[in-house]
mmCIF file of C-alpha atoms in Angstrom:
data_model
loop_
_atom_site.group_PDB
_atom_site.id
_atom_site.type_symbol
_atom_site.label_atom_id
_atom_site.label_comp_id
_atom_site.label_asym_id
_atom_site.label_seq_id
_atom_site.Cartn_x
_atom_site.Cartn_y
_atom_site.Cartn_z
ATOM 1 C CA MET Q 636 26.930 -6.118 -27.581
ATOM 2 C CA SER Q 637 28.988 -9.329 -28.039
ATOM 3 C CA ASN Q 638 32.271 -9.633 -29.983
ATOM 4 C CA ILE Q 639 30.437 -11.606 -32.681
ATOM 5 C CA LEU Q 640 27.927 -8.782 -33.096
ATOM 6 C CA GLU Q 641 30.771 -6.244 -33.160
ATOM 7 C CA LYS Q 642 32.364 -8.088 -36.076
ATOM 8 C CA LYS Q 643 29.015 -8.229 -37.889
ATOM 9 C CA TRP Q 644 28.496 -4.509 -37.280
ATOM 10 C CA LYS Q 645 31.986 -3.670 -38.599
ATOM 11 C CA THR Q 646 31.249 -5.659 -41.771
ATOM 12 C CA ALA Q 647 27.849 -3.952 -42.209
ATOM 13 C CA LEU Q 648 29.367 -0.522 -41.494
ATOM 14 C CA THR Q 649 32.051 -1.100 -44.124
ATOM 15 C CA SER Q 650 29.348 -1.939 -46.662
ATOM 16 C CA ILE Q 651 27.299 1.146 -45.666
ATOM 17 C CA LEU Q 652 30.273 3.458 -46.198
ATOM 18 C CA GLU Q 653 30.914 1.897 -49.596
ATOM 19 C CA GLU Q 654 27.383 2.939 -50.597
ATOM 20 C CA LEU Q 655 28.158 6.631 -49.983
ATOM 21 C CA ASP Q 656 29.498 8.952 -52.647
ATOM 22 C CA LYS Q 657 32.328 11.338 -51.776
ATOM 23 C CA SER Q 658 30.011 14.194 -50.747
ATOM 24 C CA GLU Q 659 27.861 11.938 -48.561
ATOM 25 C CA TYR Q 660 30.921 10.331 -46.986
ATOM 26 C CA ASN Q 661 32.421 13.708 -46.024
ATOM 27 C CA LYS Q 662 29.071 14.942 -44.705
ATOM 28 C CA MET Q 663 28.814 11.835 -42.500
ATOM 29 C CA LEU Q 664 32.394 12.044 -41.283
ATOM 30 C CA PHE Q 665 32.105 15.667 -40.138
ATOM 31 C CA CYS Q 666 28.646 15.312 -38.613
ATOM 32 C CA TYR Q 667 28.523 16.294 -34.913
ATOM 33 C CA CYS Q 668 27.773 12.629 -34.148
ATOM 34 C CA PHE Q 669 31.463 11.902 -34.722
ATOM 35 C CA ASP Q 670 32.954 14.796 -32.743
ATOM 36 C CA LYS Q 671 34.768 12.283 -30.532
ATOM 37 C CA ILE Q 672 37.027 11.375 -33.457
ATOM 38 C CA PRO Q 673 39.873 13.896 -33.895
ATOM 39 C CA LYS Q 674 39.790 15.819 -37.171
ATOM 40 C CA SER Q 675 43.319 14.706 -38.029
ATOM 41 C CA VAL Q 676 42.279 11.059 -37.657
ATOM 42 C CA LYS Q 677 39.256 11.592 -39.917
ATOM 43 C CA THR Q 678 41.320 13.194 -42.669
ATOM 44 C CA GLY Q 679 44.293 10.883 -42.315
ATOM 45 C CA THR Q 680 42.417 7.571 -42.391
ATOM 46 C CA SER Q 681 41.197 5.753 -45.483
ATOM 47 C CA ARG Q 682 37.536 4.845 -45.998
ATOM 48 C CA GLU Q 683 38.446 1.159 -45.546
ATOM 49 C CA GLU Q 684 39.978 1.853 -42.129
ATOM 50 C CA ILE Q 685 37.355 4.290 -40.840
ATOM 51 C CA PRO Q 686 34.810 1.656 -39.624
ATOM 52 C CA GLN Q 687 37.360 0.411 -37.074
ATOM 53 C CA ILE Q 688 38.156 4.006 -36.051
ATOM 54 C CA ILE Q 689 34.445 4.797 -35.544
ATOM 55 C CA ILE Q 690 33.898 1.703 -33.379
ATOM 56 C CA GLN Q 691 37.131 2.362 -31.471
ATOM 57 C CA HIS Q 692 36.133 5.922 -30.513
ATOM 58 C CA LEU Q 693 32.364 5.508 -30.072
ATOM 59 C CA GLY Q 694 31.879 1.868 -29.167
ATOM 60 C CA VAL Q 695 29.389 -0.397 -30.904
ATOM 61 C CA ASP Q 696 26.107 0.930 -29.434
ATOM 62 C CA GLU Q 697 26.903 4.605 -29.870
ATOM 63 C CA SER Q 698 28.338 4.095 -33.354
ATOM 64 C CA VAL Q 699 25.113 2.360 -34.479
ATOM 65 C CA SER Q 700 23.099 5.307 -33.171
ATOM 66 C CA ALA Q 701 25.511 7.824 -34.723
ATOM 67 C CA ILE Q 702 25.419 6.181 -38.161
ATOM 68 C CA ASN Q 703 21.616 6.004 -37.973
ATOM 69 C CA GLU Q 704 21.425 9.751 -37.290
ATOM 70 C CA ALA Q 705 24.006 10.549 -39.945
ATOM 71 C CA MET Q 706 22.043 8.593 -42.555
ATOM 72 C CA ASP Q 707 18.920 10.569 -41.606
ATOM 73 C CA LEU Q 708 20.821 13.838 -41.981
ATOM 74 C CA ILE Q 709 22.578 13.133 -45.324
ATOM 75 C CA PRO Q 710 19.893 11.739 -46.084
ATOM 76 C CA ARG Q 711 20.286 8.104 -47.149
ATOM 77 C CA LYS Q 712 16.942 6.448 -46.441
ATOM 78 C CA ASP Q 713 17.139 4.051 -49.386
ATOM 79 C CA SER Q 714 17.124 0.281 -48.937
ATOM 80 C CA ALA Q 715 20.761 -0.105 -50.043
ATOM 81 C CA VAL Q 716 21.811 1.586 -46.793
ATOM 82 C CA GLN Q 717 18.823 0.966 -44.530
ATOM 83 C CA ASP Q 718 18.711 -2.811 -45.076
ATOM 84 C CA LEU Q 719 22.293 -3.008 -43.787
ATOM 85 C CA LEU Q 720 21.655 -0.646 -40.885
ATOM 86 C CA ARG Q 721 18.150 -1.572 -39.672
ATOM 87 C CA PRO Q 722 18.978 -4.917 -37.926
ATOM 88 C CA PHE Q 723 21.498 -3.194 -35.665
ATOM 89 C CA VAL Q 724 19.209 -0.235 -34.947
ATOM 90 C CA ASP Q 725 16.427 -2.662 -33.999
ATOM 91 C CA LYS Q 726 18.757 -4.603 -31.675
ATOM 92 C CA LEU Q 727 19.833 -1.340 -30.034
ATOM 93 C CA SER Q 728 16.205 -0.218 -29.590
ATOM 94 C CA ASN Q 729 15.333 -3.553 -27.982
ATOM 95 C CA LYS Q 730 18.302 -3.221 -25.658
ATOM 96 C CA HIS Q 731 17.235 0.296 -24.608
ATOM 97 C CA GLU Q 732 13.679 -0.911 -23.986
ATOM 98 C CA GLU Q 733 14.993 -3.687 -21.738
ATOM 99 C CA GLU Q 734 17.176 -1.218 -19.846
ATOM 100 C CA ASN Q 735 14.208 1.124 -19.418
ATOM 101 C CA ARG Q 736 12.077 -1.729 -18.070
ATOM 102 C CA ASP Q 737 14.842 -2.695 -15.628
ATOM 103 C CA SER Q 738 15.225 0.930 -14.569
ATOM 104 C CA MET Q 739 11.465 1.297 -14.017
ATOM 105 C CA LYS Q 740 11.474 -1.916 -11.970
ATOM 106 C CA GLU Q 741 14.312 -0.592 -9.793
ATOM 107 C CA ASN Q 742 12.472 2.718 -9.347
ATOM 108 C CA ARG Q 743 9.296 0.890 -8.303
ATOM 109 C CA GLU Q 744 11.245 -1.206 -5.792
ATOM 110 C CA GLU Q 745 12.923 1.908 -4.392
ATOM 111 C CA THR Q 746 9.558 3.674 -4.197
ATOM 112 C CA ASN Q 747 8.030 0.716 -2.324
ATOM 113 C CA LYS Q 748 10.946 0.754 0.093
ATOM 114 C CA ASN Q 749 10.469 4.491 0.720
ATOM 115 C CA GLN Q 750 6.749 3.958 1.215
ATOM 116 C CA ARG Q 751 7.370 1.296 3.857
ATOM 117 C CA LEU Q 752 9.955 3.457 5.624
ATOM 118 C CA THR Q 753 7.650 6.480 5.793
ATOM 119 C CA MET Q 754 4.410 4.646 6.587
ATOM 120 C CA THR Q 755 4.889 4.822 10.356
ATOM 121 C CA THR Q 756 5.733 8.539 10.291
ATOM 122 C CA LEU Q 757 2.771 9.248 8.044
ATOM 123 C CA ALA Q 758 0.400 7.280 10.265
ATOM 124 C CA GLU Q 759 1.634 9.140 13.332
ATOM 125 C CA THR Q 760 1.163 12.497 11.612
ATOM 126 C CA LYS Q 761 -2.348 11.578 10.499
ATOM 127 C CA ASP Q 762 -3.254 10.364 13.982
ATOM 128 C CA GLN Q 763 -2.042 13.629 15.478
ATOM 129 C CA LEU Q 764 -4.102 15.615 13.000
ATOM 130 C CA LYS Q 765 -7.230 13.539 13.578
ATOM 131 C CA SER Q 766 -7.127 13.286 17.349
ATOM 132 C CA SER Q 767 -5.905 16.655 18.517
ATOM 133 C CA GLN Q 768 -6.243 19.196 15.764
ATOM 134 C CA PRO Q 769 -10.031 19.779 15.434
ATOM 135 C CA ASP Q 770 -10.629 20.953 18.998
ATOM 136 C CA LYS Q 771 -7.387 22.919 19.171
ATOM 137 C CA TRP Q 772 -8.051 24.512 15.799
ATOM 138 C CA LYS Q 773 -11.587 25.490 16.769
ATOM 139 C CA THR Q 774 -10.246 27.178 19.916
ATOM 140 C CA SER Q 775 -7.545 29.026 17.982
ATOM 141 C CA LEU Q 776 -9.965 29.993 15.223
ATOM 142 C CA THR Q 777 -12.331 31.470 17.825
ATOM 143 C CA SER Q 778 -9.433 33.551 19.178
ATOM 144 C CA ILE Q 779 -8.424 34.649 15.667
ATOM 145 C CA LEU Q 780 -11.961 35.865 14.902
ATOM 146 C CA ASP Q 781 -12.018 37.733 18.221
ATOM 147 C CA GLU Q 782 -8.981 39.680 16.989
ATOM 148 C CA LEU Q 783 -10.833 40.971 13.905
ATOM 149 C CA ASP Q 784 -12.740 44.236 13.897
ATOM 150 C CA ASP Q 785 -16.134 44.435 12.162
ATOM 151 C CA ARG Q 786 -14.696 45.445 8.780
ATOM 152 C CA GLU Q 787 -12.087 42.653 8.839
ATOM 153 C CA TYR Q 788 -14.641 40.069 9.985
ATOM 154 C CA LYS Q 789 -17.040 40.995 7.150
ATOM 155 C CA LYS Q 790 -14.197 40.852 4.620
ATOM 156 C CA MET Q 791 -13.303 37.384 5.883
ATOM 157 C CA LEU Q 792 -16.900 36.148 5.523
ATOM 158 C CA LEU Q 793 -17.098 37.498 1.961
ATOM 159 C CA ASN Q 794 -14.146 35.301 0.994
ATOM 160 C CA LEU Q 795 -15.581 32.086 2.475
ATOM 161 C CA ASP Q 796 -17.605 31.148 -0.601
ATOM 162 C CA LYS Q 797 -18.681 27.668 0.515
ATOM 163 C CA ILE Q 798 -20.779 28.996 3.390
ATOM 164 C CA PRO Q 799 -24.297 30.138 2.342
ATOM 165 C CA LYS Q 800 -24.967 33.880 2.679
ATOM 166 C CA GLY Q 801 -27.989 33.282 4.882
ATOM 167 C CA LEU Q 802 -25.887 31.283 7.330
ATOM 168 C CA LYS Q 803 -23.200 33.937 7.453
ATOM 169 C CA ALA Q 804 -25.829 36.552 8.282
ATOM 170 C CA SER Q 805 -27.674 34.503 10.915
ATOM 171 C CA LYS Q 806 -24.755 33.083 12.902
ATOM 172 C CA SER Q 807 -22.854 35.010 15.538
ATOM 173 C CA LYS Q 808 -19.097 35.432 15.560
ATOM 174 C CA GLU Q 809 -18.939 32.891 18.433
ATOM 175 C CA GLU Q 810 -20.782 30.273 16.333
ATOM 176 C CA MET Q 811 -18.841 30.911 13.129
ATOM 177 C CA PRO Q 812 -15.726 28.769 13.901
ATOM 178 C CA GLN Q 813 -17.900 25.633 14.033
ATOM 179 C CA ILE Q 814 -19.643 26.634 10.784
ATOM 180 C CA ILE Q 815 -16.302 27.239 9.025
ATOM 181 C CA ILE Q 816 -14.940 23.831 10.084
ATOM 182 C CA GLN Q 817 -18.226 22.153 9.171
ATOM 183 C CA TYR Q 818 -18.127 23.495 5.590
ATOM 184 C CA TYR Q 819 -14.376 23.373 4.909
ATOM 185 C CA GLY Q 820 -13.050 20.666 7.171
ATOM 186 C CA VAL Q 821 -10.085 21.204 9.480
ATOM 187 C CA GLU Q 822 -7.221 21.221 6.975
ATOM 188 C CA GLN Q 823 -8.927 23.235 4.254
ATOM 189 C CA SER Q 824 -10.241 25.759 6.769
ATOM 190 C CA VAL Q 825 -6.682 26.325 8.047
ATOM 191 C CA LEU Q 826 -5.579 27.113 4.481
ATOM 192 C CA GLU Q 827 -8.626 29.297 3.805
ATOM 193 C CA ILE Q 828 -8.117 31.334 6.962
ATOM 194 C CA LYS Q 829 -4.424 31.731 6.165
ATOM 195 C CA ASP Q 830 -5.270 33.071 2.684
ATOM 196 C CA VAL Q 831 -7.914 35.422 4.082
ATOM 197 C CA MET Q 832 -5.534 36.756 6.756
ATOM 198 C CA ASP Q 833 -3.006 37.448 3.997
ATOM 199 C CA LEU Q 834 -5.716 39.235 2.031
ATOM 200 C CA ILE Q 835 -7.238 41.429 4.777
ATOM 201 C CA PRO Q 836 -4.262 41.731 5.725
ATOM 202 C CA ARG Q 837 -3.662 40.583 9.286
ATOM 203 C CA MET Q 838 -0.012 39.563 9.382
ATOM 204 C CA ASP Q 839 0.548 40.773 12.933
ATOM 205 C CA ALA Q 840 1.609 38.479 15.766
ATOM 206 C CA ALA Q 841 -1.796 38.606 17.475
ATOM 207 C CA VAL Q 842 -3.298 36.611 14.578
ATOM 208 C CA GLN Q 843 -0.260 34.851 13.119
ATOM 209 C CA ASP Q 844 0.915 33.316 16.388
ATOM 210 C CA LEU Q 845 -2.469 31.607 16.682
ATOM 211 C CA LEU Q 846 -2.506 30.499 13.042
ATOM 212 C CA ARG Q 847 1.107 29.500 12.366
ATOM 213 C CA PRO Q 848 1.270 26.211 14.355
ATOM 214 C CA PHE Q 849 -1.581 24.742 12.270
ATOM 215 C CA VAL Q 850 -0.095 25.939 8.973
ATOM 216 C CA ASP Q 851 3.290 24.447 9.943
ATOM 217 C CA GLN Q 852 1.653 21.153 10.867
ATOM 218 C CA LEU Q 853 0.000 20.964 7.438
ATOM 219 C CA LYS Q 854 3.339 21.693 5.756
ATOM 220 C CA LYS Q 855 4.940 18.877 7.733
ATOM 221 C CA LYS Q 856 2.179 16.503 6.644
ATOM 222 C CA ASP Q 857 2.547 17.598 3.029
ATOM 223 C CA GLN Q 858 6.302 16.946 3.091
ATOM 224 C CA THR Q 859 5.729 13.473 4.540
ATOM 225 C CA MET Q 860 3.158 12.709 1.854
ATOM 226 C CA LYS Q 861 5.600 13.787 -0.865
ATOM 227 C CA VAL Q 862 8.192 11.315 0.383
ATOM 228 C CA GLU Q 863 5.576 8.567 0.124
ATOM 229 C CA GLU Q 864 4.624 9.397 -3.452
ATOM 230 C CA PRO Q 865 6.468 7.768 -6.394
ATOM 231 C CA CYS Q 866 9.463 9.817 -7.366
ATOM 232 C CA GLY Q 867 8.746 9.678 -11.120
ATOM 233 C CA GLN Q 868 12.439 9.510 -12.011
ATOM 234 C CA SER Q 869 11.817 7.181 -14.944
ATOM 235 C CA SER Q 870 9.681 9.822 -16.626
ATOM 236 C CA LYS Q 871 12.179 12.569 -15.847
ATOM 237 C CA PRO Q 872 15.380 11.510 -17.500
ATOM 238 C CA GLY Q 873 17.178 14.660 -16.409
ATOM 239 C CA GLY Q 874 16.417 14.268 -12.687
ATOM 240 C CA ASN Q 875 13.892 16.247 -10.655
ATOM 241 C CA LYS Q 876 13.428 18.655 -13.567
ATOM 242 C CA HIS Q 877 12.447 16.968 -16.815
ATOM 243 C CA PHE Q 878 15.297 16.665 -19.335
ATOM 244 C CA VAL Q 879 13.090 18.321 -21.966
ATOM 245 C CA ASP Q 880 12.552 21.392 -19.734
ATOM 246 C CA GLU Q 881 16.048 21.545 -18.274
ATOM 247 C CA HIS Q 882 17.757 21.575 -21.673
ATOM 248 C CA ARG Q 883 15.201 23.584 -23.640
ATOM 249 C CA VAL Q 884 17.727 26.098 -25.042
ATOM 250 C CA ASP Q 885 20.201 23.403 -26.090
ATOM 251 C CA LEU Q 886 17.523 21.284 -27.717
ATOM 252 C CA ILE Q 887 16.000 24.194 -29.642
ATOM 253 C CA GLN Q 888 19.405 25.167 -31.030
ATOM 254 C CA ARG Q 889 20.818 21.701 -31.738
ATOM 255 C CA VAL Q 890 18.005 19.331 -32.746
ATOM 256 C CA THR Q 891 18.119 19.013 -36.531
ATOM 257 C CA ASN Q 892 16.348 15.728 -37.256
ATOM 258 C CA ILE Q 893 12.937 17.065 -36.242
ATOM 259 C CA GLU Q 894 10.835 15.699 -39.125
ATOM 260 C CA PRO Q 895 10.604 12.012 -38.047
ATOM 261 C CA ILE Q 896 9.913 13.128 -34.466
ATOM 262 C CA LEU Q 897 6.941 15.190 -35.658
ATOM 263 C CA ASP Q 898 5.739 12.259 -37.757
ATOM 264 C CA GLU Q 899 5.668 9.978 -34.706
ATOM 265 C CA LEU Q 900 3.900 12.581 -32.550
ATOM 266 C CA LEU Q 901 1.209 13.162 -35.181
ATOM 267 C CA GLY Q 902 -2.192 11.810 -34.181
ATOM 268 C CA ASP Q 903 -1.776 10.967 -30.501
ATOM 269 C CA PHE Q 904 -0.045 14.192 -29.449
ATOM 270 C CA ILE Q 905 -0.174 16.634 -32.366
ATOM 271 C CA GLN Q 906 -3.282 17.405 -34.368
ATOM 272 C CA THR Q 907 -2.952 17.782 -38.155
ATOM 273 C CA GLU Q 908 -3.401 21.566 -38.065
ATOM 274 C CA ALA Q 909 -0.625 22.038 -35.477
ATOM 275 C CA TYR Q 910 1.573 19.518 -37.327
ATOM 276 C CA ASN Q 911 1.244 21.455 -40.582
ATOM 277 C CA LYS Q 912 1.920 24.736 -38.797
ATOM 278 C CA ILE Q 913 5.154 23.382 -37.319
ATOM 279 C CA ARG Q 914 6.260 21.800 -40.607
ATOM 280 C CA ALA Q 915 5.701 25.120 -42.366
ATOM 281 C CA LYS Q 916 8.428 26.794 -40.295
ATOM 282 C CA SER Q 917 11.617 27.326 -42.295
ATOM 283 C CA THR Q 918 14.274 26.290 -39.754
ATOM 284 C CA SER Q 919 14.684 23.492 -37.208
ATOM 285 C CA GLN Q 920 14.959 26.100 -34.440
ATOM 286 C CA GLU Q 921 11.605 27.640 -35.369
ATOM 287 C CA LYS Q 922 9.979 24.216 -35.483
ATOM 288 C CA MET Q 923 11.373 23.326 -32.060
ATOM 289 C CA ARG Q 924 10.176 26.637 -30.556
ATOM 290 C CA GLU Q 925 6.691 26.026 -31.945
ATOM 291 C CA LEU Q 926 6.749 22.513 -30.461
ATOM 292 C CA TYR Q 927 7.742 23.887 -27.053
ATOM 293 C CA ASN Q 928 5.133 26.641 -27.175
ATOM 294 C CA GLY Q 929 2.335 24.185 -27.936
ATOM 295 C CA THR Q 930 2.542 20.408 -27.781
ATOM 296 C CA LEU Q 931 5.188 20.130 -25.047
ATOM 297 C CA LYS Q 932 3.057 22.211 -22.667
ATOM 298 C CA ALA Q 933 0.499 19.394 -22.516
ATOM 299 C CA GLY Q 934 2.194 17.591 -19.612
ATOM 300 C CA GLU Q 935 4.672 14.950 -18.526
ATOM 301 C CA GLU Q 936 3.415 12.172 -20.804
ATOM 302 C CA VAL Q 937 4.185 13.992 -24.044
ATOM 303 C CA LYS Q 938 7.567 15.086 -22.654
ATOM 304 C CA ASP Q 939 8.399 11.451 -21.860
ATOM 305 C CA ILE Q 940 7.467 10.393 -25.411
ATOM 306 C CA PHE Q 941 9.412 13.322 -26.888
ATOM 307 C CA TYR Q 942 12.474 12.342 -24.827
ATOM 308 C CA LYS Q 943 12.313 8.740 -26.105
ATOM 309 C CA LEU Q 944 12.067 10.051 -29.670
ATOM 310 C CA LEU Q 945 15.103 12.250 -29.055
ATOM 311 C CA GLU Q 946 16.991 9.156 -27.916
ATOM 312 C CA LYS Q 947 15.880 7.387 -31.079
ATOM 313 C CA TYR Q 948 16.585 10.123 -33.632
ATOM 314 C CA GLU Q 949 19.082 12.389 -31.837
ATOM 315 C CA GLY Q 950 20.881 9.901 -29.599
ATOM 316 C CA CYS Q 951 24.314 11.470 -30.029
ATOM 317 C CA LEU Q 952 22.960 14.874 -29.075
ATOM 318 C CA VAL Q 953 21.192 13.525 -25.968
ATOM 319 C CA ARG Q 954 24.357 11.747 -24.827
ATOM 320 C CA ASP Q 955 26.458 14.854 -25.475
ATOM 321 C CA ILE Q 956 24.108 17.034 -23.399
ATOM 322 C CA LYS Q 957 24.089 14.494 -20.561
ATOM 323 C CA LYS Q 958 27.880 14.247 -20.639
ATOM 324 C CA LYS Q 959 28.309 18.042 -20.491
ATOM 325 C CA THR Q 960 25.733 18.306 -17.688
ATOM 326 C CA LYS Q 961 27.584 15.631 -15.681
ATOM 327 C CA HIS Q 962 30.828 17.603 -15.882
ATOM 328 C CA THR Q 963 29.380 20.999 -14.896
#
């Protein structure tokens, strides 16, 4: 934020602190949001001087977020405080939205670059699979079936559900490889045969040496395809593992401002019955556990929304967790 905005924020912050009684002021000052400020500084600084101290230690953006959380916790939701605070919270939210859009744009550009870089490799892999694999796989599959005794062969057929029973009974072992490929396709039949060989089991070299090259080739293709797919970093703020999953224990223990988060999730992500059940819990920890055991199991979309709400209502906590993670 600009110097002009910093001055405006300092003036507004001074007015906000003047609205607090002694109990509210002390509760704000010793909230975890202000852990960066040494205790001796908090106790040795007058109320008139503390706005400058808060901005000095937290910066403008973080101090706006910290005061917003502190006012929710005290709570001071009345217009005398909120009318002073809201313009700065709105500016900060708009800034975060812009940063998120820029980040998503960068991720898309990086994804497109990766897609272009891997396109040739992917095309080559697909060509290899299309041109050479069917005939080679049919030959190997014939040899694999030759290795099975009658009991093993019957057990294999029982597990190939796509093939009609009448066809299984009427076709010879020599004809069966073509039937299997016809009903499952090359790639799926490789996976089906692998699963059946694990089940029978036939893990010996006589079977596995015939099967392994085709399984390995599918793994190679799968890895190439994964490189081509969008990385999804923007929806996983914590990296490859979603922030919400990675820091489950921390979030359950430390999130306190859960009520407005539940209010925003109500309707689109939480039904009224589940909402009431969560609200009925007596502690924040119990409410968070209930949220994890239900709503947050619904998928990535709700986790992304939950993460954004954490940034909005528990910004200090999110930043603290990220900072500690960075230094471990």
